[in-house]
PDB file of C-alpha atoms in Angstrom:
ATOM      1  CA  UNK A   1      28.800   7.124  19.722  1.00 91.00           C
ATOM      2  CA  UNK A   2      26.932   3.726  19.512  1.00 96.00           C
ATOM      3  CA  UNK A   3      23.082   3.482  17.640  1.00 97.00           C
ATOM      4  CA  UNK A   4      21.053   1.179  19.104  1.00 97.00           C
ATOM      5  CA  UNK A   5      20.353  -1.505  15.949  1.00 97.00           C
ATOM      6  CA  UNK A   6      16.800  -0.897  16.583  1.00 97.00           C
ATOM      7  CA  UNK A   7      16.994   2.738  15.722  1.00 98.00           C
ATOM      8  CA  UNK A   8      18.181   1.677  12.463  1.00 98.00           C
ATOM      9  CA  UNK A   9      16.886   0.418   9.230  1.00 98.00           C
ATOM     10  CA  UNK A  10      19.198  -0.661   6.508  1.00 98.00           C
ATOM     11  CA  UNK A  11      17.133  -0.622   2.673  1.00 97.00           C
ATOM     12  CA  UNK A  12      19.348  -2.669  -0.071  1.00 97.00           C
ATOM     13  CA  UNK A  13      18.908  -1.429  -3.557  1.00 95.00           C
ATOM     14  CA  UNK A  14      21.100   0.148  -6.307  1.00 96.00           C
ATOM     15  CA  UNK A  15      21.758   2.693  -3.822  1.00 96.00           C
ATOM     16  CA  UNK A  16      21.314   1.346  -0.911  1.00 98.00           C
ATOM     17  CA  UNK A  17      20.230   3.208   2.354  1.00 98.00           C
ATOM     18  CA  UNK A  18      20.662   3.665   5.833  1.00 98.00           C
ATOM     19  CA  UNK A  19      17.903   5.205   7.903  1.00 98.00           C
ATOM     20  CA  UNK A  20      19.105   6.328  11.476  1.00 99.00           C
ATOM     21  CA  UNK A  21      16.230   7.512  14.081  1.00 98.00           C
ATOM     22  CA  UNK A  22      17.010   9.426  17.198  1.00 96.00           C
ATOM     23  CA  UNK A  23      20.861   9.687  16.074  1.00 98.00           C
ATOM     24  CA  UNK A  24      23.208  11.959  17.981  1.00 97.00           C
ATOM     25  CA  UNK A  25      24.544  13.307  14.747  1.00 98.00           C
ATOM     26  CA  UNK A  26      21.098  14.056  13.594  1.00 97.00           C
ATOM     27  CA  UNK A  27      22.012  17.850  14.230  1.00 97.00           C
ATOM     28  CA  UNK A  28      25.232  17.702  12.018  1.00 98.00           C
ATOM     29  CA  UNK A  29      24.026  16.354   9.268  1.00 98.00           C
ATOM     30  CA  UNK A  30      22.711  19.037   6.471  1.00 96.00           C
ATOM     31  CA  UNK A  31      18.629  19.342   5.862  1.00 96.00           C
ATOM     32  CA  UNK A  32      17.760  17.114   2.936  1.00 93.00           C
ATOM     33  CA  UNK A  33      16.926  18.915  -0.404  1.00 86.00           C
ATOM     34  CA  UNK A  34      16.299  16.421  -2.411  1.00 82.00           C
ATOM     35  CA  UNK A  35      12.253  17.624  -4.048  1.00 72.00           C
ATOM     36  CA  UNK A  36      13.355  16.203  -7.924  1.00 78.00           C
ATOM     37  CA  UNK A  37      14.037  12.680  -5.624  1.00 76.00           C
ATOM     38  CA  UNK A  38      17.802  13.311  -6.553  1.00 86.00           C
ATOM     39  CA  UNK A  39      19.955  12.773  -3.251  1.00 92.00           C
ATOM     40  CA  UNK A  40      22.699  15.514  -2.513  1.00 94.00           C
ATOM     41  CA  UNK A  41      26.315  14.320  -1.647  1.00 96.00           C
ATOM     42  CA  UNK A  42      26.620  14.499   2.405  1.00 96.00           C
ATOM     43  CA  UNK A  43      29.747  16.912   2.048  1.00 96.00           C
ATOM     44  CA  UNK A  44      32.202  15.915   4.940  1.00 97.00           C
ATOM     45  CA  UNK A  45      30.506  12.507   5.545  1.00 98.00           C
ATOM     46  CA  UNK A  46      31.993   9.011   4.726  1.00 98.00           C
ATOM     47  CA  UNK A  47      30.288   5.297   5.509  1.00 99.00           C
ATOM     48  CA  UNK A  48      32.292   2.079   6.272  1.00 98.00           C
ATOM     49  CA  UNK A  49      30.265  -0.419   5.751  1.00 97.00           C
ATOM     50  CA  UNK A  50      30.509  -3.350   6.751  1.00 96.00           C
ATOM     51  CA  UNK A  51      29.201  -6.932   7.870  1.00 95.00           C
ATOM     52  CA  UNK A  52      29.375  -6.451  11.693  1.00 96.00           C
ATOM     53  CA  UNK A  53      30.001  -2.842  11.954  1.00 96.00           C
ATOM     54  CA  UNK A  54      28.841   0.475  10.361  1.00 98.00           C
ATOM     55  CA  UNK A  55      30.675   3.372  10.580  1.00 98.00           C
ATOM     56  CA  UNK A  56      29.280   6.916   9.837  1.00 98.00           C
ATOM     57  CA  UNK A  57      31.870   9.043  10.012  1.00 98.00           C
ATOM     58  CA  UNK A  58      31.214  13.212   9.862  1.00 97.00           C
ATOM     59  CA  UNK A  59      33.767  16.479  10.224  1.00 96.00           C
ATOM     60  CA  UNK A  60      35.058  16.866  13.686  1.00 94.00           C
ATOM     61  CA  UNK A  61      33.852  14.791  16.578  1.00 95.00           C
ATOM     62  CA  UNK A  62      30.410  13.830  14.624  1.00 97.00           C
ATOM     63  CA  UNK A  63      30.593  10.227  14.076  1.00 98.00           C
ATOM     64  CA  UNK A  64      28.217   7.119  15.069  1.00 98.00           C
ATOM     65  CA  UNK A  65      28.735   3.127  14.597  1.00 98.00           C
ATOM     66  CA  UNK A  66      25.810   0.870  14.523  1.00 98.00           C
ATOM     67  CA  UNK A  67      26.274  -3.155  15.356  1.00 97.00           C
ATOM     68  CA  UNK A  68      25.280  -3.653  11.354  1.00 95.00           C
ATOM     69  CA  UNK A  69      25.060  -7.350  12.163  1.00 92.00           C
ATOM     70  CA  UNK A  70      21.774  -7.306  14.646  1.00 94.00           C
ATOM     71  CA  UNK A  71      20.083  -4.586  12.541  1.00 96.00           C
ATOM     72  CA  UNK A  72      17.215  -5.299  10.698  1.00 96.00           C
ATOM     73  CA  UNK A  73      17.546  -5.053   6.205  1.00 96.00           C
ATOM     74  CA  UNK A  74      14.647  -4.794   4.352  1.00 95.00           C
ATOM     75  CA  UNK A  75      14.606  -5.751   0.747  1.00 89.00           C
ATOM     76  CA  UNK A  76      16.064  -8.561  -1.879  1.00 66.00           C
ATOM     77  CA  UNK A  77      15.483 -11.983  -1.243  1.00 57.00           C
ATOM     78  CA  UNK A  78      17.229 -12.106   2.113  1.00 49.00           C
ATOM     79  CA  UNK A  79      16.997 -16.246   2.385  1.00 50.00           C
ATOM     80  CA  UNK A  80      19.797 -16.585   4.199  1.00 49.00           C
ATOM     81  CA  UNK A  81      19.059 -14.447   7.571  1.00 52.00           C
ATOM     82  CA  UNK A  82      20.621 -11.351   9.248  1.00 53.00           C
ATOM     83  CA  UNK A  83      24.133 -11.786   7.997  1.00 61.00           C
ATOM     84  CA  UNK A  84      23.500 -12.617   4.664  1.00 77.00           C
ATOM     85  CA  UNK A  85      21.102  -9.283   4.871  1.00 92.00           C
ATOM     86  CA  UNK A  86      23.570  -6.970   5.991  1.00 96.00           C
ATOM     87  CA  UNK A  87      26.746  -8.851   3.952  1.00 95.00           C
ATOM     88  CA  UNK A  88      23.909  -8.676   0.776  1.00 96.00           C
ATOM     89  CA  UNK A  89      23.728  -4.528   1.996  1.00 97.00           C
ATOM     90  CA  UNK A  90      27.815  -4.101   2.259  1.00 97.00           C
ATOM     91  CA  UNK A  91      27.831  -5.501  -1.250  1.00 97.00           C
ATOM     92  CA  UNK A  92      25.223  -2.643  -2.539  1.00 97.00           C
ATOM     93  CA  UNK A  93      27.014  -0.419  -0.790  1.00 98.00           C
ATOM     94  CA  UNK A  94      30.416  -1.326  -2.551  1.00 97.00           C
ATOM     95  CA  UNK A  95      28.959  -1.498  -5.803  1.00 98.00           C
ATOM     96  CA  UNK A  96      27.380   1.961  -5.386  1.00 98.00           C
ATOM     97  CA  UNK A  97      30.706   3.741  -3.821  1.00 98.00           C
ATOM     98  CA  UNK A  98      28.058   4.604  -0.289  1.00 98.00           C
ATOM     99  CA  UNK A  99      25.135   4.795   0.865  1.00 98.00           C
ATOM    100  CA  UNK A 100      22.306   6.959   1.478  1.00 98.00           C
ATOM    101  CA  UNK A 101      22.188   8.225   5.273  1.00 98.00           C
ATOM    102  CA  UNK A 102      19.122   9.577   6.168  1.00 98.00           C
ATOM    103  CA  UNK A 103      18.673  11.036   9.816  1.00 98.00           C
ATOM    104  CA  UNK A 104      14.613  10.725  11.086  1.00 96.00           C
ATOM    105  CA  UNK A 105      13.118  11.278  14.293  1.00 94.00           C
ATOM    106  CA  UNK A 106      11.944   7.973  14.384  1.00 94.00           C
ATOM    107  CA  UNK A 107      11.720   5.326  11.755  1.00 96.00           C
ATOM    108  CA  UNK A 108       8.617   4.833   9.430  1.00 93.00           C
ATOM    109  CA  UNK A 109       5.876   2.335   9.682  1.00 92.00           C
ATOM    110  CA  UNK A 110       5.977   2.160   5.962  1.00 93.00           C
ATOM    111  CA  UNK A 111       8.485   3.251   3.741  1.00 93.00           C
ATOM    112  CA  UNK A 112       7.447   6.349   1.332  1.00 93.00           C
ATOM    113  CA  UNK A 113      10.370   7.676  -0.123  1.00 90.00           C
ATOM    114  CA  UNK A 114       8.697  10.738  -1.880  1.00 88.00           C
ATOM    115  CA  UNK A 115       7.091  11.489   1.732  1.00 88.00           C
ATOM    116  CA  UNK A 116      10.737  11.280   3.047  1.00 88.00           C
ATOM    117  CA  UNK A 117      12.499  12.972   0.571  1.00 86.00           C
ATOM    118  CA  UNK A 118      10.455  16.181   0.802  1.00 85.00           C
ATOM    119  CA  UNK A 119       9.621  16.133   4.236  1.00 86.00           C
ATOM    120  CA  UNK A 120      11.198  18.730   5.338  1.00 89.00           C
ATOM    121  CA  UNK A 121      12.414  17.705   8.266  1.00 92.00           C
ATOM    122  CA  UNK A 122      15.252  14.817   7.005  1.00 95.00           C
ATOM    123  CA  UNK A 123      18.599  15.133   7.334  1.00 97.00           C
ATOM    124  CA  UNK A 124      21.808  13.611   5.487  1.00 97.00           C
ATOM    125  CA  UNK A 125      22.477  12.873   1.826  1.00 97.00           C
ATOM    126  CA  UNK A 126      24.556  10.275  -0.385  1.00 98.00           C
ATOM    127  CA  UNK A 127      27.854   8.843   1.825  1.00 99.00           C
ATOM    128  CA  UNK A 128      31.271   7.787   0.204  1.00 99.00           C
ATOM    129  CA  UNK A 129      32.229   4.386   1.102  1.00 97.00           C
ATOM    130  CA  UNK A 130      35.743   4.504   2.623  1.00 91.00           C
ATOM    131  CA  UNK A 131      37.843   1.697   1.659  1.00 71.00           C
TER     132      UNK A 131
END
């Protein structure tokens, strides 16, 4: 199943993240416990990321790919534009073995991970990379 770029923001960082809004897998994916601000493992997930593609990949038919390359990253410098962005994202994501995959209803106006994390209502967890 495709995400729409827009439904997506990508946050670089040690760990970096992937924030999906209105994702068909949103159902799938296990309600985020995370209240000490420690991310759970996604059991049965995996993420391939990479520079023009982003693959989510869950147990049985529960999968998405978002078009990485016209998604919006937040965070570093990001001097170069979109690609060097999402290449700049890939390379936290190889460094840190995944990403974080959280699954919203929609996307925040401003990003409060303590709100997020004990929400309630998020879904997902820390992603393997696949090689």
């Amino acid at each position: 199943m495709l995400l729409d770029p827009e439904n997506t923001l990508f946050v670089r960082g040690a760990t970096p993240v992937l924030l999906l809004a209105d994702a068909p897998v949103h159902d799938a994916l296990p309600l985020l416990a995370a209240p000490d601000g420690a991310v759970p493992r996604c059991e049965g997930w995996s993420i391939v990321p990479r520079l023009t593609l982003c693959v989510v990949d869950g147990p049985r038919d529960h999968g998405l790919v978002v078009p990485a390359l016209a998604a919006p990253v937040v965070g570093g410098t990001n001097d170069g534009g979109a690609s060097s962005g999402m290449a700049d994202w890939c390379e936290d994501a190889e460094q840190a073995g995944g990403a974080v995959v959280l699954s919203l209803d929609q996307l925040p106006d401003v990003l409060d991970w303590s709100a997020l994390l004990s929400s309630g209502t998020v879904r997902g967890g820390f992603m393997p990379a696949l090689a």
